[in-house]
Amino acid sequence: VTDVSITSRHDITVIKLGGSLITDKTRQDTVHDKDLKDLAALLARQTAIQGRLLIIMGGGAIGHFAAKQLRLHQGFPHCDLTRLHRMAEKMYTLKSVLADMLASHGVPALAFQETSYMVARDDGGISLYDLPIRHALRMQIIPILSGGLVFDAIKGVRPLSGDLIPLALDQLVFRIRRVVMLTDVAGVIANDGTIIRHLDAVTRTRIAQLDSPPGRVDITGGMQTKVDVTLALARRGIPSVICNGRGLDDARFESLLTGTPPDCSLVGFRPDNGLSADCPATFHRAG
Ligand SMILES: Nc1ncnc2c1ncn2[C@@H]1O[C@H](COP(=O)(O)OP(=O)(O)OP(=O)(O)O)[C@@H](O)[C@H]1O
Ligand SMILES: [Mg+2]
């Protein structure tokens, strides 16, 4: 492989496997193995049909608990510096478990370790060194990324939500066809209990509650981060789907990736979706 320079742009579909879906966020280090296996099988089949996927894994019961115990949000020097490596290791193992599952279907995938290619900047954005990701994509290896522990220009270290990664991908290098955020809820739920079908600056005002429910450990903004990220992506012309990832079959999964799936929230799908200047263009340092 010689040239992965700016002359090659990568067409990708980004899939976030939410921690709420693949783990039990009320109990430390619990992974829903069967659900993850089923998702790996679906991903393997869709890879054959869709081509290039980029997977982001949520931290769930692994990342959020570890970050909290290490006091990661307090940054340097107040967090537990001597045990940071354990969190990094746990997140890497989670991604490698998925890589193993995909390998069992003959699909090559590779876990990336977050401190090695991402740094949180002082303007609130993320610097992402994408060359290794581009190499993987060129070789038809699925990159498995995640948030987790990253270095931070101001705080030294910080927890990072994987939801933010699509925003950090260079638009000149990656053409993101769509971002699919799989969670354990049907979509973004409004104050009246209904699912917001088209999320935009106007419908956004119908949602007050966006945090994770009590009992769950979550330190990266829950649904709020997903709402902010998908609205910012929509402003760049990138559509997103926020939906339940449990019990998917092939037809439903394919429709999430390429169709107009029912029973979920769509962001940036309509040309007249009312996106206006008050959608966040960049992100504050929330998660
Ligand atoms: N208005 C809302 N609509 C939908 N979900 C909401 C809303 N308010 C709060 N939530 C909660 O947000 C959760 C999804 O965010 P959360 O960050 O927990 O999931 P995730 O991103 O899949 O997990 P992780 O951050 O571990 O990857 C839902 O499970 C739900 O309980
Ligand atoms: Mg989250």
Tab-separated table of C-alpha atoms and ligand atoms in Angstrom:
chain	number	residue	atom	x	y	z
A	1	VAL	CA	0.000	0.000	0.000
A	2	THR	CA	1.636	3.216	-1.062
A	3	ASP	CA	-0.717	6.125	-1.282
A	4	VAL	CA	-3.248	6.985	1.371
A	5	SER	CA	-2.839	10.675	0.766
A	6	ILE	CA	-5.547	13.274	0.314
A	7	THR	CA	-6.111	12.029	-3.224
A	8	SER	CA	-8.059	9.074	-1.830
A	9	ARG	CA	-11.286	9.948	-0.096
A	10	HIS	CA	-12.991	7.243	1.925
A	11	ASP	CA	-16.694	6.591	1.624
A	12	ILE	CA	-17.760	5.213	4.975
A	13	THR	CA	-20.784	4.450	7.057
A	14	VAL	CA	-20.170	5.021	10.758
A	15	ILE	CA	-21.891	2.765	13.263
A	16	LYS	CA	-21.784	3.511	16.963
A	17	LEU	CA	-22.523	0.482	19.098
A	18	GLY	CA	-23.756	2.255	22.196
A	19	GLY	CA	-22.577	1.227	25.618
A	20	SER	CA	-26.246	1.270	26.621
A	21	LEU	CA	-26.830	-1.491	24.081
A	22	ILE	CA	-23.823	-3.765	24.450
A	23	THR	CA	-23.363	-3.513	28.227
A	24	ASP	CA	-25.403	-3.153	31.414
A	25	LYS	CA	-24.603	0.357	32.600
A	26	THR	CA	-25.900	-0.385	36.103
A	27	ARG	CA	-23.213	-3.018	36.755
A	28	GLN	CA	-19.487	-2.604	36.286
A	29	ASP	CA	-17.781	-4.534	33.485
A	30	THR	CA	-20.891	-6.366	32.291
A	31	VAL	CA	-21.000	-6.938	28.544
A	32	HIS	CA	-24.056	-8.370	26.794
A	33	ASP	CA	-22.095	-11.045	24.911
A	34	LYS	CA	-25.060	-12.486	23.058
A	35	ASP	CA	-26.201	-9.066	21.792
A	36	LEU	CA	-22.657	-8.226	20.744
A	37	LYS	CA	-22.357	-11.542	18.908
A	38	ASP	CA	-25.625	-10.937	17.084
A	39	LEU	CA	-24.445	-7.447	16.112
A	40	ALA	CA	-21.122	-8.827	14.869
A	41	ALA	CA	-22.989	-11.270	12.628
A	42	LEU	CA	-25.161	-8.441	11.248
A	43	LEU	CA	-22.114	-6.223	10.745
A	44	ALA	CA	-20.286	-9.006	8.947
A	45	ARG	CA	-23.189	-9.526	6.540
A	46	GLN	CA	-23.636	-5.799	5.931
A	47	THR	CA	-19.908	-5.341	5.316
A	48	ALA	CA	-20.252	-7.685	2.382
A	49	ILE	CA	-23.148	-5.591	1.021
A	50	GLN	CA	-22.208	-2.013	1.963
A	51	GLY	CA	-18.468	-1.974	1.767
A	52	ARG	CA	-16.652	0.241	4.173
A	53	LEU	CA	-17.794	0.532	7.717
A	54	LEU	CA	-16.200	2.304	10.623
A	55	ILE	CA	-17.276	1.110	14.040
A	56	ILE	CA	-17.260	3.099	17.258
A	57	MET	CA	-17.827	1.205	20.468
A	58	GLY	CA	-19.405	2.835	23.484
A	59	GLY	CA	-17.758	2.565	26.875
A	60	GLY	CA	-20.884	1.518	28.770
A	61	ALA	CA	-20.345	-0.523	31.934
A	62	ILE	CA	-16.633	-0.630	31.185
A	63	GLY	CA	-15.593	2.910	30.321
A	64	HIS	CA	-17.961	4.959	32.455
A	65	PHE	CA	-17.314	2.999	35.665
A	66	ALA	CA	-13.553	3.017	35.129
A	67	ALA	CA	-13.484	6.751	34.379
A	68	LYS	CA	-15.494	7.494	37.484
A	69	GLN	CA	-13.305	5.356	39.733
A	70	LEU	CA	-10.160	6.975	38.345
A	71	ARG	CA	-11.667	10.468	38.801
A	72	LEU	CA	-10.791	11.070	35.174
A	73	HIS	CA	-12.986	14.169	34.914
A	74	GLN	CA	-10.765	15.864	37.527
A	75	GLY	CA	-7.854	15.619	35.120
A	76	PHE	CA	-4.199	15.885	36.007
A	77	PRO	CA	-2.944	15.588	38.744
A	78	HIS	CA	-6.085	14.720	40.730
A	79	CYS	CA	-7.091	11.578	38.889
A	80	ASP	CA	-5.592	8.196	39.704
A	81	LEU	CA	-2.633	8.380	37.342
A	82	THR	CA	-1.116	5.033	38.214
A	83	ARG	CA	-4.230	3.160	37.121
A	84	LEU	CA	-5.101	5.001	33.915
A	85	HIS	CA	-3.560	2.170	31.921
A	86	ARG	CA	-6.175	-0.220	33.260
A	87	MET	CA	-8.990	1.783	31.735
A	88	ALA	CA	-7.143	1.944	28.417
A	89	GLU	CA	-6.612	-1.800	28.562
A	90	LYS	CA	-10.245	-2.554	29.352
A	91	MET	CA	-11.465	-0.426	26.465
A	92	TYR	CA	-8.993	-2.099	24.140
A	93	THR	CA	-10.138	-5.534	25.234
A	94	LEU	CA	-13.768	-4.622	24.594
A	95	LYS	CA	-12.908	-3.629	21.032
A	96	SER	CA	-10.784	-6.722	20.522
A	97	VAL	CA	-13.682	-8.929	21.588
A	98	LEU	CA	-15.687	-7.471	18.707
A	99	ALA	CA	-12.725	-7.912	16.348
A	100	ASP	CA	-12.620	-11.608	17.335
A	101	MET	CA	-16.315	-11.986	16.692
A	102	LEU	CA	-15.999	-10.350	13.270
A	103	ALA	CA	-12.977	-12.554	12.521
A	104	SER	CA	-15.109	-15.619	13.164
A	105	HIS	CA	-17.206	-14.447	10.180
A	106	GLY	CA	-14.100	-13.926	8.077
A	107	VAL	CA	-14.218	-10.122	8.401
A	108	PRO	CA	-10.963	-8.360	9.285
A	109	ALA	CA	-11.232	-5.616	11.902
A	110	LEU	CA	-8.671	-3.866	14.055
A	111	ALA	CA	-9.035	-2.090	17.391
A	112	PHE	CA	-7.442	1.360	17.710
A	113	GLN	CA	-6.187	2.605	21.050
A	114	GLU	CA	-7.573	6.083	21.707
A	115	THR	CA	-4.632	7.784	23.407
A	116	SER	CA	-2.454	6.897	20.414
A	117	TYR	CA	-4.360	8.857	17.761
A	118	MET	CA	-6.638	11.397	19.472
A	119	VAL	CA	-5.975	14.398	21.699
A	120	ALA	CA	-8.577	16.820	23.067
A	121	ARG	CA	-7.664	20.390	22.087
A	122	ASP	CA	-8.069	23.565	24.075
A	123	ASP	CA	-10.793	24.811	21.692
A	124	GLY	CA	-12.965	21.862	22.708
A	125	GLY	CA	-12.399	19.878	19.518
A	126	ILE	CA	-10.437	16.692	19.031
A	127	SER	CA	-7.249	16.329	17.007
A	128	LEU	CA	-7.372	12.976	15.317
A	129	TYR	CA	-4.412	11.454	13.493
A	130	ASP	CA	-6.239	9.604	10.767
A	131	LEU	CA	-3.477	8.039	8.699
A	132	PRO	CA	-3.652	4.609	10.389
A	133	ILE	CA	-7.446	4.607	9.957
A	134	ARG	CA	-7.051	5.380	6.260
A	135	HIS	CA	-4.580	2.537	5.865
A	136	ALA	CA	-6.993	0.128	7.536
A	137	LEU	CA	-9.869	1.220	5.292
A	138	ARG	CA	-7.743	0.854	2.193
A	139	MET	CA	-7.004	-2.718	3.139
A	140	GLN	CA	-10.695	-3.352	3.855
A	141	ILE	CA	-9.999	-3.767	7.539
A	142	ILE	CA	-12.789	-2.331	9.686
A	143	PRO	CA	-11.389	0.212	12.134
A	144	ILE	CA	-12.894	-0.255	15.604
A	145	LEU	CA	-12.630	3.022	17.495
A	146	SER	CA	-14.002	4.213	20.807
A	147	GLY	CA	-13.971	7.096	23.177
A	148	GLY	CA	-12.495	6.523	26.602
A	149	LEU	CA	-9.423	8.061	28.143
A	150	VAL	CA	-7.623	10.699	26.063
A	151	PHE	CA	-5.015	13.336	26.702
A	152	ASP	CA	-6.361	16.863	26.972
A	153	ALA	CA	-4.565	20.111	26.260
A	154	ILE	CA	-6.034	21.810	29.327
A	155	LYS	CA	-6.884	19.095	31.832
A	156	GLY	CA	-4.082	16.671	31.048
A	157	VAL	CA	-6.468	13.785	30.634
A	158	ARG	CA	-10.214	13.502	30.241
A	159	PRO	CA	-12.991	11.064	29.413
A	160	LEU	CA	-14.160	11.309	25.805
A	161	SER	CA	-17.509	10.220	24.405
A	162	GLY	CA	-17.159	8.051	21.307
A	163	ASP	CA	-20.210	9.914	19.961
A	164	LEU	CA	-17.869	12.836	19.178
A	165	ILE	CA	-15.545	10.920	16.875
A	166	PRO	CA	-17.552	11.386	13.631
A	167	LEU	CA	-17.174	15.153	14.106
A	168	ALA	CA	-13.409	14.792	14.389
A	169	LEU	CA	-13.041	13.001	11.053
A	170	ASP	CA	-11.665	15.279	8.353
A	171	GLN	CA	-14.393	15.939	5.801
A	172	LEU	CA	-11.865	16.165	2.982
A	173	VAL	CA	-10.632	12.671	3.751
A	174	PHE	CA	-13.794	10.857	4.826
A	175	ARG	CA	-17.159	11.089	3.114
A	176	ILE	CA	-19.487	9.888	5.808
A	177	ARG	CA	-22.613	8.548	4.150
A	178	ARG	CA	-24.439	8.209	7.395
A	179	VAL	CA	-23.914	7.846	11.134
A	180	VAL	CA	-26.017	5.189	12.840
A	181	MET	CA	-26.134	5.477	16.628
A	182	LEU	CA	-27.441	2.246	18.138
A	183	THR	CA	-28.681	2.519	21.726
A	184	ASP	CA	-31.196	0.846	24.032
A	185	VAL	CA	-34.024	3.314	23.336
A	186	ALA	CA	-36.136	3.732	20.206
A	187	GLY	CA	-34.816	7.214	19.529
A	188	VAL	CA	-34.823	10.665	21.052
A	189	ILE	CA	-37.870	10.938	23.265
A	190	ALA	CA	-39.795	14.216	23.644
A	191	ASN	CA	-41.357	15.524	26.834
A	192	ASP	CA	-44.706	13.970	25.893
A	193	GLY	CA	-43.130	10.500	25.606
A	194	THR	CA	-43.232	10.304	21.804
A	195	ILE	CA	-40.190	9.645	19.656
A	196	ILE	CA	-38.922	12.692	17.783
A	197	ARG	CA	-39.064	11.509	14.198
A	198	HIS	CA	-37.088	14.353	12.610
A	199	LEU	CA	-34.681	15.932	15.024
A	200	ASP	CA	-33.773	19.520	14.156
A	201	ALA	CA	-33.412	22.873	15.840
A	202	VAL	CA	-37.193	23.198	16.166
A	203	THR	CA	-38.046	19.721	17.459
A	204	ARG	CA	-35.039	19.895	19.771
A	205	THR	CA	-37.029	22.318	21.895
A	206	ARG	CA	-39.531	19.522	22.656
A	207	ILE	CA	-36.948	17.608	24.678
A	208	ALA	CA	-35.987	18.647	28.170
A	209	GLN	CA	-34.708	15.424	29.731
A	210	LEU	CA	-31.555	14.077	28.084
A	211	ASP	CA	-29.447	12.630	30.881
A	212	SER	CA	-29.048	8.974	31.667
A	213	PRO	CA	-31.575	7.581	34.156
A	214	PRO	CA	-30.594	7.220	37.816
A	215	GLY	CA	-28.783	3.992	38.661
A	216	ARG	CA	-26.744	4.084	35.487
A	217	VAL	CA	-23.212	5.288	35.477
A	218	ASP	CA	-22.728	7.798	32.674
A	219	ILE	CA	-20.214	10.608	32.552
A	220	THR	CA	-20.334	11.703	28.925
A	221	GLY	CA	-23.684	13.402	28.564
A	222	GLY	CA	-26.048	10.530	27.711
A	223	MET	CA	-28.522	11.364	24.964
A	224	GLN	CA	-27.581	15.058	25.123
A	225	THR	CA	-24.255	14.338	23.427
A	226	LYS	CA	-25.931	12.328	20.685
A	227	VAL	CA	-28.395	15.138	20.029
A	228	ASP	CA	-25.640	17.762	19.866
A	229	VAL	CA	-23.392	15.622	17.643
A	230	THR	CA	-26.076	14.600	15.180
A	231	LEU	CA	-27.321	18.191	14.814
A	232	ALA	CA	-23.758	19.344	14.178
A	233	LEU	CA	-23.290	16.545	11.621
A	234	ALA	CA	-26.555	17.537	9.927
A	235	ARG	CA	-25.180	21.033	9.487
A	236	ARG	CA	-22.335	19.457	7.544
A	237	GLY	CA	-24.823	17.574	5.400
A	238	ILE	CA	-24.232	14.237	7.120
A	239	PRO	CA	-27.412	12.368	8.075
A	240	SER	CA	-27.725	10.335	11.275
A	241	VAL	CA	-30.091	7.773	12.703
A	242	ILE	CA	-30.577	7.347	16.454
A	243	CYS	CA	-32.321	4.066	17.165
A	244	ASN	CA	-32.654	0.930	19.226
A	245	GLY	CA	-30.059	-1.673	18.315
A	246	ARG	CA	-31.668	-4.576	20.123
A	247	GLY	CA	-33.161	-7.484	18.198
A	248	LEU	CA	-32.269	-6.183	14.752
A	249	ASP	CA	-32.701	-8.406	11.723
A	250	ASP	CA	-30.893	-7.998	8.428
A	251	ALA	CA	-33.676	-6.052	6.729
A	252	ARG	CA	-33.968	-3.575	9.584
A	253	PHE	CA	-30.206	-3.181	9.843
A	254	GLU	CA	-29.887	-2.556	6.130
A	255	SER	CA	-32.616	0.042	6.309
A	256	LEU	CA	-30.810	1.793	9.190
A	257	LEU	CA	-27.689	1.940	7.053
A	258	THR	CA	-29.165	2.936	3.715
A	259	GLY	CA	-32.927	3.477	3.876
A	260	THR	CA	-35.433	5.635	5.736
A	261	PRO	CA	-36.089	3.364	8.705
A	262	PRO	CA	-39.345	3.689	10.666
A	263	ASP	CA	-39.604	3.866	14.473
A	264	CYS	CA	-36.470	5.851	15.201
A	265	SER	CA	-35.122	9.397	15.125
A	266	LEU	CA	-33.700	10.767	11.876
A	267	VAL	CA	-31.412	13.778	11.775
A	268	GLY	CA	-30.501	15.717	8.657
A	269	PHE	CA	-32.682	13.578	6.399
A	270	ARG	CA	-34.982	16.259	4.980
A	271	PRO	CA	-33.756	19.003	2.717
A	272	ASP	CA	-36.176	21.351	4.523
A	273	ASN	CA	-35.432	20.095	7.998
A	274	GLY	CA	-35.332	23.508	9.536
A	275	LEU	CA	-31.725	23.340	10.647
A	276	SER	CA	-30.816	26.806	11.600
A	277	ALA	CA	-27.904	28.756	12.923
A	278	ASP	CA	-28.671	27.912	16.515
A	279	CYS	CA	-27.661	24.283	15.965
A	280	PRO	CA	-24.261	23.870	17.524
A	281	ALA	CA	-21.543	24.057	14.908
A	282	THR	CA	-18.902	22.902	17.317
A	283	PHE	CA	-19.007	21.301	20.628
A	284	HIS	CA	-18.512	22.558	24.072
A	285	ARG	CA	-16.479	20.473	26.385
A	286	ALA	CA	-19.328	18.364	27.666
A	287	GLY	CA	-18.334	14.907	26.914
B	1	LIG	N1	-35.003	12.414	25.887
B	1	LIG	C1	-34.385	11.219	25.839
B	1	LIG	N2	-34.568	10.400	24.782
B	1	LIG	C2	-33.943	9.219	24.702
B	1	LIG	N3	-33.087	8.750	25.653
B	1	LIG	C3	-32.852	9.533	26.720
B	1	LIG	C4	-33.489	10.789	26.858
B	1	LIG	N4	-33.075	11.331	28.040
B	1	LIG	C5	-32.229	10.475	28.588
B	1	LIG	N5	-32.073	9.373	27.817
B	1	LIG	C6	-31.206	8.246	28.156
B	1	LIG	O1	-30.048	8.313	27.324
B	1	LIG	C7	-29.593	6.971	27.170
B	1	LIG	C8	-28.663	6.909	25.980
B	1	LIG	O2	-27.470	7.577	26.277
B	1	LIG	P1	-26.213	6.771	26.829
B	1	LIG	O3	-25.029	7.639	26.765
B	1	LIG	O4	-26.549	6.098	28.133
B	1	LIG	O5	-26.113	5.587	25.762
B	1	LIG	P2	-24.869	5.184	24.860
B	1	LIG	O6	-24.263	6.378	24.239
B	1	LIG	O7	-25.390	4.089	24.013
B	1	LIG	O8	-23.874	4.586	25.940
B	1	LIG	P3	-22.291	4.915	26.039
B	1	LIG	O9	-22.172	6.362	26.366
B	1	LIG	O10	-21.859	4.035	27.165
B	1	LIG	O11	-21.746	4.521	24.712
B	1	LIG	C9	-30.839	6.170	27.009
B	1	LIG	O12	-30.647	4.844	27.416
B	1	LIG	C10	-31.845	6.900	27.903
B	1	LIG	O13	-31.982	6.281	29.142
B	2	MG	MG	-23.292	7.868	25.611
